[in-house]
Amino acid sequence: MKKILITGALGQIGSELTTRLREIYGVDNVIATDIKKSDNVNFESGPFEILDVTDGKRMVEIAKKYNVDTIMHLAALLSATAEAKPLFAWNLNMGGLMNALETAREVNAQFFTPSSIGAFGPTTPKDQTPQDTIMRPTTMYGVNKVAGELLADYYHQRFGVDTRGVRFPGLISYVALPGGGTTDYAVEIYYEAIKNGRYTSYIDKGTYMDMMYMPDALNAIIDLMEADSSKLIHRNAFNVTAMSFAPEDIAASIMRYIPNFKMAYNPDPVRQKIADSWPNSIDATAAKQEWGFKFEYDLDKMTQDMIEKLSQKLQIRKMA
Ligand code: VAH
C-alpha cells in the first residue's frame, strides 16, 4: 500500500482509519473521500475529495488524479438504516461497491471492504460460527454483505484484483459515532453512562453479539492488507472478533468504573429481530492462521479506555 483512497472517510471506521493510515503511510498518501465536506480537523491535514460512491465516473477520476494503488471502500448504510430503506440500501451498498471494485480493476489497485457478522442469518450455527458455513441472512444489510463478499471474490478470480475483507463484529469507538447500526447500543451506553449515569438499552438482556474495540479493528485491516497474498486461503471475508457479550455484561463492566450506573431495557422490535438473527459468537481461527489476526482489548480494558477518553472528550470526570 503506498497511495490509498478511502471512501466513507467520515464514518465510524473511516474517521479513525484515515488518521491511522496517514500516521503510517504519510498524510499526502491517504486520500479521504466522503459525500460531504468534513468539519473534522484531522482531515484538513491531508487530501480530501467530495465523492458520492454511486458516481463511478468520479471515483475513477479521483483514483487516477492521485494515482492510487489501494482502495478501502467503507461507504455503506448499516443494518438498521438498511432495513428501514431497503431499496436505497441496495442501490448505495451494491452500486457503491460495484463502482469501487470496477475502479480497483481499472487502476490495478489492491482492494479492501468490510463485511460483517450481519452476513450470517438465523440458520447459521449460532455459537463459534465457522469461517465457511450457511449464510442466509434475513436483512437487506446481510444480503448486501453476502453479495458483496461474492462480488469481491469474483473480482479476484475473474480479473485478478487483490481483494480482501473481514467480517467485522460490532465496533466500539469514541471518535465518530456509528450511525444506523444494530450494535450502536454498545457505543451509546458509554456516552450515556458518563453524561447521565444511566442507559436504556434497545437490545434486550441475554442478546449476545460479537464486538471489537476500534484500535483492534484498525490493526486487523492493516495487518490483512499487508499480509503475504500467497498465504491467503480465504479473502472475502475473514471472521474476526475480540469478544462476545450481552448488554448486561457491558453494564457490569461500566459499573466497575461508575458504581452508580443504572441500566434499563426497552427492546426495539426491529433491531432486536436483527440482533437475534446474528450469531452469538464467531470463530476467527482462519484469520489467525492465514494472516496472524490478534486483538488486545477485552471488555474491561475497552471500558476503561472508553470512559477515560470519553470523559476527556465530553470534559466530564467520571472515573471512580
Ligand atoms: C451494524 N455496526 O450494527 C454494524 C455492524 C455487526 C454490526 O455490521 O449494522
Short mmCIF file of C-alpha atoms and ligand atoms in Angstrom, two decimals:
data_model
loop_
_atom_site.label_atom_id
_atom_site.label_comp_id
_atom_site.label_asym_id
_atom_site.label_seq_id
_atom_site.Cartn_x
_atom_site.Cartn_y
_atom_site.Cartn_z
CA MET A 1 0.00 0.00 0.00
CA LYS A 2 1.55 3.33 -0.98
CA LYS A 3 -1.29 5.63 -2.15
CA ILE A 4 -4.65 4.90 -0.54
CA LEU A 5 -8.15 6.09 -1.45
CA ILE A 6 -10.72 5.77 1.34
CA THR A 7 -14.47 6.07 0.72
CA GLY A 8 -16.75 6.85 3.66
CA ALA A 9 -13.81 8.53 5.39
CA LEU A 10 -16.07 10.48 7.77
CA GLY A 11 -17.79 7.37 9.11
CA GLN A 12 -17.12 5.43 12.33
CA ILE A 13 -14.30 3.32 10.81
CA GLY A 14 -13.19 5.81 8.15
CA SER A 15 -12.55 8.71 10.50
CA GLU A 16 -10.05 6.68 12.55
CA LEU A 17 -8.62 4.64 9.68
CA THR A 18 -7.77 7.85 7.79
CA THR A 19 -5.85 9.23 10.77
CA ARG A 20 -4.03 5.94 11.43
CA LEU A 21 -3.08 5.37 7.77
CA ARG A 22 -1.81 8.96 7.48
CA GLU A 23 0.42 8.33 10.51
CA ILE A 24 1.83 5.18 8.88
CA TYR A 25 1.98 5.96 5.16
CA GLY A 26 2.20 9.77 5.16
CA VAL A 27 -0.53 12.38 5.10
CA ASP A 28 -0.34 13.06 1.36
CA ASN A 29 -0.60 9.32 0.57
CA VAL A 30 -4.09 8.91 2.04
CA ILE A 31 -6.90 10.50 0.05
CA ALA A 32 -10.02 10.77 2.21
CA THR A 33 -13.38 10.99 0.43
CA ASP A 34 -16.95 11.27 1.58
CA ILE A 35 -20.27 12.57 0.36
CA LYS A 36 -19.91 15.82 2.31
CA LYS A 37 -17.13 18.18 3.38
CA SER A 38 -15.62 17.46 6.73
CA ASP A 39 -15.50 19.67 9.82
CA ASN A 40 -13.07 17.12 11.27
CA VAL A 41 -9.78 18.88 11.93
CA ASN A 42 -7.87 15.68 11.10
CA PHE A 43 -8.99 15.99 7.53
CA GLU A 44 -7.65 19.48 6.99
CA SER A 45 -4.19 17.95 7.19
CA GLY A 46 -4.43 15.88 4.02
CA PRO A 47 -6.10 15.37 0.63
CA PHE A 48 -9.91 15.30 0.80
CA GLU A 49 -12.39 14.94 -2.09
CA ILE A 50 -16.19 15.02 -2.12
CA LEU A 51 -17.34 11.68 -3.56
CA ASP A 52 -20.75 10.05 -3.84
CA VAL A 53 -19.80 6.38 -4.31
CA THR A 54 -22.74 5.85 -6.64
CA ASP A 55 -20.84 8.10 -9.12
CA GLY A 56 -18.43 5.58 -10.62
CA LYS A 57 -17.02 8.02 -13.18
CA ARG A 58 -15.99 10.47 -10.46
CA MET A 59 -14.45 7.65 -8.40
CA VAL A 60 -12.21 6.64 -11.31
CA GLU A 61 -11.28 10.30 -11.90
CA ILE A 62 -10.13 10.71 -8.27
CA ALA A 63 -8.28 7.36 -8.32
CA LYS A 64 -6.39 8.44 -11.46
CA LYS A 65 -5.82 12.01 -10.22
CA TYR A 66 -3.91 10.69 -7.19
CA ASN A 67 -2.54 7.57 -8.88
CA VAL A 68 -3.81 5.34 -6.04
CA ASP A 69 -2.67 1.73 -5.61
CA THR A 70 -5.12 0.84 -2.83
CA ILE A 71 -8.86 1.38 -2.40
CA MET A 72 -10.53 1.00 1.00
CA HIS A 73 -14.26 1.09 0.39
CA LEU A 74 -16.12 1.86 3.62
CA ALA A 75 -19.11 3.92 2.47
CA ALA A 76 -22.30 1.96 3.20
CA LEU A 77 -25.59 2.04 5.09
CA LEU A 78 -25.59 -0.07 8.28
CA SER A 79 -28.12 -2.70 9.26
CA ALA A 80 -30.97 -0.75 10.91
CA THR A 81 -30.98 2.03 8.31
CA ALA A 82 -30.78 -0.54 5.50
CA GLU A 83 -33.80 -2.34 6.99
CA ALA A 84 -35.75 0.92 7.04
CA LYS A 85 -34.76 1.85 3.47
CA PRO A 86 -34.04 -1.47 1.67
CA LEU A 87 -34.11 -0.17 -1.92
CA PHE A 88 -31.88 2.81 -1.11
CA ALA A 89 -29.58 0.44 0.77
CA TRP A 90 -29.32 -1.93 -2.19
CA ASN A 91 -28.55 0.91 -4.59
CA LEU A 92 -25.97 2.56 -2.33
CA ASN A 93 -24.34 -0.53 -0.82
CA MET A 94 -24.20 -2.60 -4.02
CA GLY A 95 -23.87 0.26 -6.51
CA GLY A 96 -21.09 1.81 -4.47
CA LEU A 97 -19.30 -1.50 -4.05
CA MET A 98 -19.54 -2.27 -7.77
CA ASN A 99 -18.07 1.14 -8.61
CA ALA A 100 -15.25 0.63 -6.12
CA LEU A 101 -14.41 -2.82 -7.49
CA GLU A 102 -14.53 -1.53 -11.08
CA THR A 103 -12.24 1.36 -10.11
CA ALA A 104 -9.80 -1.04 -8.44
CA ARG A 105 -9.82 -3.19 -11.60
CA GLU A 106 -9.30 -0.19 -13.88
CA VAL A 107 -6.37 1.30 -11.95
CA ASN A 108 -4.98 -2.07 -10.80
CA ALA A 109 -5.38 -1.26 -7.10
CA GLN A 110 -5.44 -3.54 -4.06
CA PHE A 111 -8.92 -3.55 -2.52
CA PHE A 112 -10.49 -3.73 0.95
CA THR A 113 -14.10 -3.61 2.01
CA PRO A 114 -15.60 -4.80 5.32
CA SER A 115 -18.24 -7.49 5.55
CA SER A 116 -19.99 -8.12 8.85
CA ILE A 117 -21.35 -10.75 11.20
CA GLY A 118 -24.57 -9.43 9.67
CA ALA A 119 -23.77 -11.67 6.67
CA PHE A 120 -24.94 -14.63 8.76
CA GLY A 121 -28.59 -15.48 9.35
CA PRO A 122 -30.90 -17.47 11.65
CA THR A 123 -29.97 -20.83 10.03
CA THR A 124 -26.24 -20.23 10.59
CA PRO A 125 -24.71 -22.18 13.55
CA LYS A 126 -25.01 -19.58 16.34
CA ASP A 127 -22.05 -20.44 18.59
CA GLN A 128 -18.44 -20.24 17.40
CA THR A 129 -19.79 -19.69 13.87
CA PRO A 130 -17.28 -21.25 11.42
CA GLN A 131 -15.47 -19.34 8.67
CA ASP A 132 -17.22 -21.45 5.99
CA THR A 133 -20.89 -22.12 6.78
CA ILE A 134 -24.53 -21.47 5.88
CA MET A 135 -25.15 -17.80 5.02
CA ARG A 136 -28.88 -17.00 4.57
CA PRO A 137 -29.25 -13.54 6.18
CA THR A 138 -32.76 -12.19 6.63
CA THR A 139 -31.85 -8.48 6.45
CA MET A 140 -31.13 -6.23 3.46
CA TYR A 141 -27.78 -5.39 5.08
CA GLY A 142 -26.93 -9.08 5.35
CA VAL A 143 -27.96 -9.69 1.73
CA ASN A 144 -25.68 -6.77 0.74
CA LYS A 145 -22.79 -8.23 2.74
CA VAL A 146 -23.09 -11.77 1.34
CA ALA A 147 -23.47 -10.43 -2.20
CA GLY A 148 -20.53 -8.10 -1.54
CA GLU A 149 -18.31 -10.98 -0.40
CA LEU A 150 -19.20 -12.96 -3.53
CA LEU A 151 -18.57 -9.93 -5.78
CA ALA A 152 -15.18 -9.23 -4.20
CA ASP A 153 -14.14 -12.88 -4.60
CA TYR A 154 -15.39 -12.76 -8.22
CA TYR A 155 -13.22 -9.71 -8.98
CA HIS A 156 -10.24 -11.59 -7.59
CA GLN A 157 -10.87 -14.80 -9.51
CA ARG A 158 -12.08 -13.19 -12.78
CA PHE A 159 -9.90 -10.04 -13.01
CA GLY A 160 -7.04 -10.75 -10.58
CA VAL A 161 -7.92 -7.80 -8.31
CA ASP A 162 -6.24 -8.29 -4.90
CA THR A 163 -9.49 -8.07 -2.89
CA ARG A 164 -9.53 -8.69 0.85
CA GLY A 165 -12.12 -8.26 3.60
CA VAL A 166 -13.11 -9.04 7.17
CA ARG A 167 -16.49 -9.80 8.73
CA PHE A 168 -16.48 -7.14 11.44
CA PRO A 169 -18.46 -7.58 14.66
CA GLY A 170 -19.98 -4.57 16.36
CA LEU A 171 -17.30 -1.86 16.60
CA ILE A 172 -16.94 0.37 19.62
CA SER A 173 -15.13 3.71 19.41
CA TYR A 174 -15.10 7.21 20.90
CA VAL A 175 -14.08 9.36 17.91
CA ALA A 176 -17.01 9.20 15.48
CA LEU A 177 -20.46 7.89 16.41
CA PRO A 178 -21.76 4.92 14.36
CA GLY A 179 -24.97 5.62 12.50
CA GLY A 180 -27.93 3.31 11.95
CA GLY A 181 -26.38 0.10 13.25
CA THR A 182 -27.84 -2.61 15.48
CA THR A 183 -24.77 -2.73 17.72
CA ASP A 184 -24.70 1.04 18.26
CA TYR A 185 -26.09 0.47 21.78
CA ALA A 186 -22.61 -0.67 22.81
CA VAL A 187 -21.29 2.82 21.94
CA GLU A 188 -24.27 4.88 23.17
CA ILE A 189 -24.12 3.22 26.60
CA TYR A 190 -20.71 4.74 27.34
CA TYR A 191 -21.81 8.26 26.36
CA GLU A 192 -24.97 7.97 28.49
CA ALA A 193 -23.13 6.40 31.43
CA ILE A 194 -20.73 9.35 31.53
CA LYS A 195 -23.30 12.09 30.81
CA ASN A 196 -26.31 10.79 32.79
CA GLY A 197 -25.22 7.75 34.81
CA ARG A 198 -27.91 5.58 33.20
CA TYR A 199 -28.88 3.98 29.88
CA THR A 200 -31.97 2.27 28.47
CA SER A 201 -30.85 -0.45 26.05
CA TYR A 202 -32.84 -1.11 22.87
CA ILE A 203 -31.26 -4.58 22.78
CA ASP A 204 -32.64 -7.00 25.38
CA LYS A 205 -30.77 -8.78 28.18
CA GLY A 206 -29.20 -12.06 27.10
CA THR A 207 -28.62 -10.96 23.47
CA TYR A 208 -25.04 -12.00 22.75
CA MET A 209 -23.19 -10.42 19.81
CA ASP A 210 -19.53 -10.29 18.80
CA MET A 211 -17.81 -6.97 19.43
CA MET A 212 -14.40 -5.32 18.97
CA TYR A 213 -12.71 -2.11 20.08
CA MET A 214 -11.75 0.20 17.18
CA PRO A 215 -7.94 0.04 17.73
CA ASP A 216 -8.12 -3.74 17.17
CA ALA A 217 -10.30 -3.24 14.08
CA LEU A 218 -7.80 -0.81 12.53
CA ASN A 219 -4.93 -3.22 13.22
CA ALA A 220 -6.91 -6.03 11.59
CA ILE A 221 -7.42 -4.01 8.39
CA ILE A 222 -3.75 -3.02 8.14
CA ASP A 223 -2.44 -6.49 9.03
CA LEU A 224 -4.72 -8.14 6.46
CA MET A 225 -3.77 -5.67 3.72
CA GLU A 226 -0.05 -6.09 4.43
CA ALA A 227 -0.29 -9.89 4.66
CA ASP A 228 1.51 -12.17 2.20
CA SER A 229 -1.03 -12.83 -0.55
CA SER A 230 0.31 -16.37 -1.09
CA LYS A 231 -0.68 -17.32 2.47
CA LEU A 232 -4.37 -16.36 2.00
CA ILE A 233 -6.73 -19.30 1.50
CA HIS A 234 -9.78 -17.10 2.12
CA ARG A 235 -10.21 -13.49 1.02
CA ASN A 236 -13.75 -12.19 1.32
CA ALA A 237 -14.27 -12.24 4.07
CA PHE A 238 -12.47 -13.36 7.25
CA ASN A 239 -14.32 -13.80 10.56
CA VAL A 240 -12.69 -11.51 13.13
CA THR A 241 -13.79 -10.91 16.73
CA ALA A 242 -12.40 -9.88 20.12
CA MET A 243 -15.26 -10.62 22.48
CA SER A 244 -18.91 -11.63 22.67
CA PHE A 245 -21.14 -10.00 25.24
CA ALA A 246 -24.75 -9.16 26.10
CA PRO A 247 -25.98 -5.73 27.31
CA GLU A 248 -25.86 -6.79 30.96
CA ASP A 249 -22.16 -7.66 30.59
CA ILE A 250 -21.20 -4.20 29.31
CA ALA A 251 -23.35 -2.65 32.07
CA ALA A 252 -21.48 -4.69 34.71
CA SER A 253 -18.16 -3.63 33.20
CA ILE A 254 -19.17 0.04 33.33
CA MET A 255 -20.29 -0.34 36.97
CA ARG A 256 -16.72 -1.35 37.88
CA TYR A 257 -15.71 2.23 36.94
CA ILE A 258 -19.02 4.09 37.54
CA PRO A 259 -20.55 2.24 40.52
CA ASN A 260 -23.88 4.12 40.47
CA PHE A 261 -24.57 3.42 36.79
CA LYS A 262 -28.17 2.28 36.19
CA MET A 263 -29.22 0.07 33.25
CA ALA A 264 -32.76 -0.43 31.90
CA TYR A 265 -34.16 -2.34 28.89
CA ASN A 266 -36.73 -1.31 26.29
CA PRO A 267 -36.13 -3.60 23.25
CA ASP A 268 -36.68 -2.06 19.82
CA PRO A 269 -38.50 -4.81 17.87
CA VAL A 270 -36.70 -4.09 14.56
CA ARG A 271 -33.17 -4.02 15.92
CA GLN A 272 -33.85 -6.86 18.37
CA LYS A 273 -35.04 -9.03 15.47
CA ILE A 274 -31.87 -8.18 13.51
CA ALA A 275 -29.66 -8.98 16.51
CA ASP A 276 -31.50 -12.27 17.15
CA SER A 277 -30.71 -13.35 13.56
CA TRP A 278 -26.97 -12.92 14.07
CA PRO A 279 -24.51 -15.35 15.75
CA ASN A 280 -23.82 -15.33 19.49
CA SER A 281 -20.10 -15.79 18.78
CA ILE A 282 -17.95 -16.41 15.71
CA ASP A 283 -14.71 -18.38 15.20
CA ALA A 284 -11.69 -16.36 13.97
CA THR A 285 -9.27 -19.28 13.52
CA ALA A 286 -8.85 -18.78 9.75
CA ALA A 287 -7.82 -15.12 10.24
CA LYS A 288 -5.37 -16.11 12.99
CA GLN A 289 -3.83 -18.88 10.87
CA GLU A 290 -3.72 -17.12 7.47
CA TRP A 291 -2.56 -13.60 8.44
CA GLY A 292 -1.92 -13.56 12.20
CA PHE A 293 -5.08 -11.76 13.35
CA LYS A 294 -4.86 -10.79 17.03
CA PHE A 295 -6.58 -8.37 19.38
CA GLU A 296 -5.56 -6.51 22.55
CA TYR A 297 -8.82 -5.25 24.13
CA ASP A 298 -11.19 -7.36 26.17
CA LEU A 299 -14.38 -5.87 27.65
CA ASP A 300 -12.92 -4.34 30.82
CA LYS A 301 -9.82 -2.96 29.09
CA MET A 302 -12.07 -1.37 26.44
CA THR A 303 -14.41 0.03 29.10
CA GLN A 304 -11.55 1.63 31.00
CA ASP A 305 -10.22 3.26 27.82
CA MET A 306 -13.65 4.35 26.58
CA ILE A 307 -14.56 6.01 29.88
CA GLU A 308 -11.17 7.72 30.12
CA LYS A 309 -11.20 9.02 26.52
CA LEU A 310 -14.91 9.97 26.51
CA SER A 311 -14.59 11.78 29.85
CA GLN A 312 -11.87 13.92 28.25
CA LYS A 313 -13.87 14.36 25.03
CA LEU A 314 -17.03 15.34 26.97
CA GLN A 315 -14.99 17.20 29.61
CA ILE A 316 -16.58 15.20 32.43
CA ARG A 317 -14.58 13.47 35.17
CA LYS A 318 -16.25 10.14 35.87
CA MET A 319 -13.56 7.63 36.68
CA ALA A 320 -14.30 6.06 40.11
C1 VAH B 1 -24.38 -2.73 12.41
N1 VAH B 1 -22.29 -1.89 13.37
O1 VAH B 1 -24.81 -2.77 13.56
C2 VAH B 1 -22.87 -2.64 12.22
C3 VAH B 1 -22.22 -4.00 12.18
C4 VAH B 1 -22.10 -6.29 13.19
C5 VAH B 1 -22.76 -4.96 13.20
O2 VAH B 1 -22.25 -4.56 10.91
O3 VAH B 1 -25.10 -2.74 11.44
#
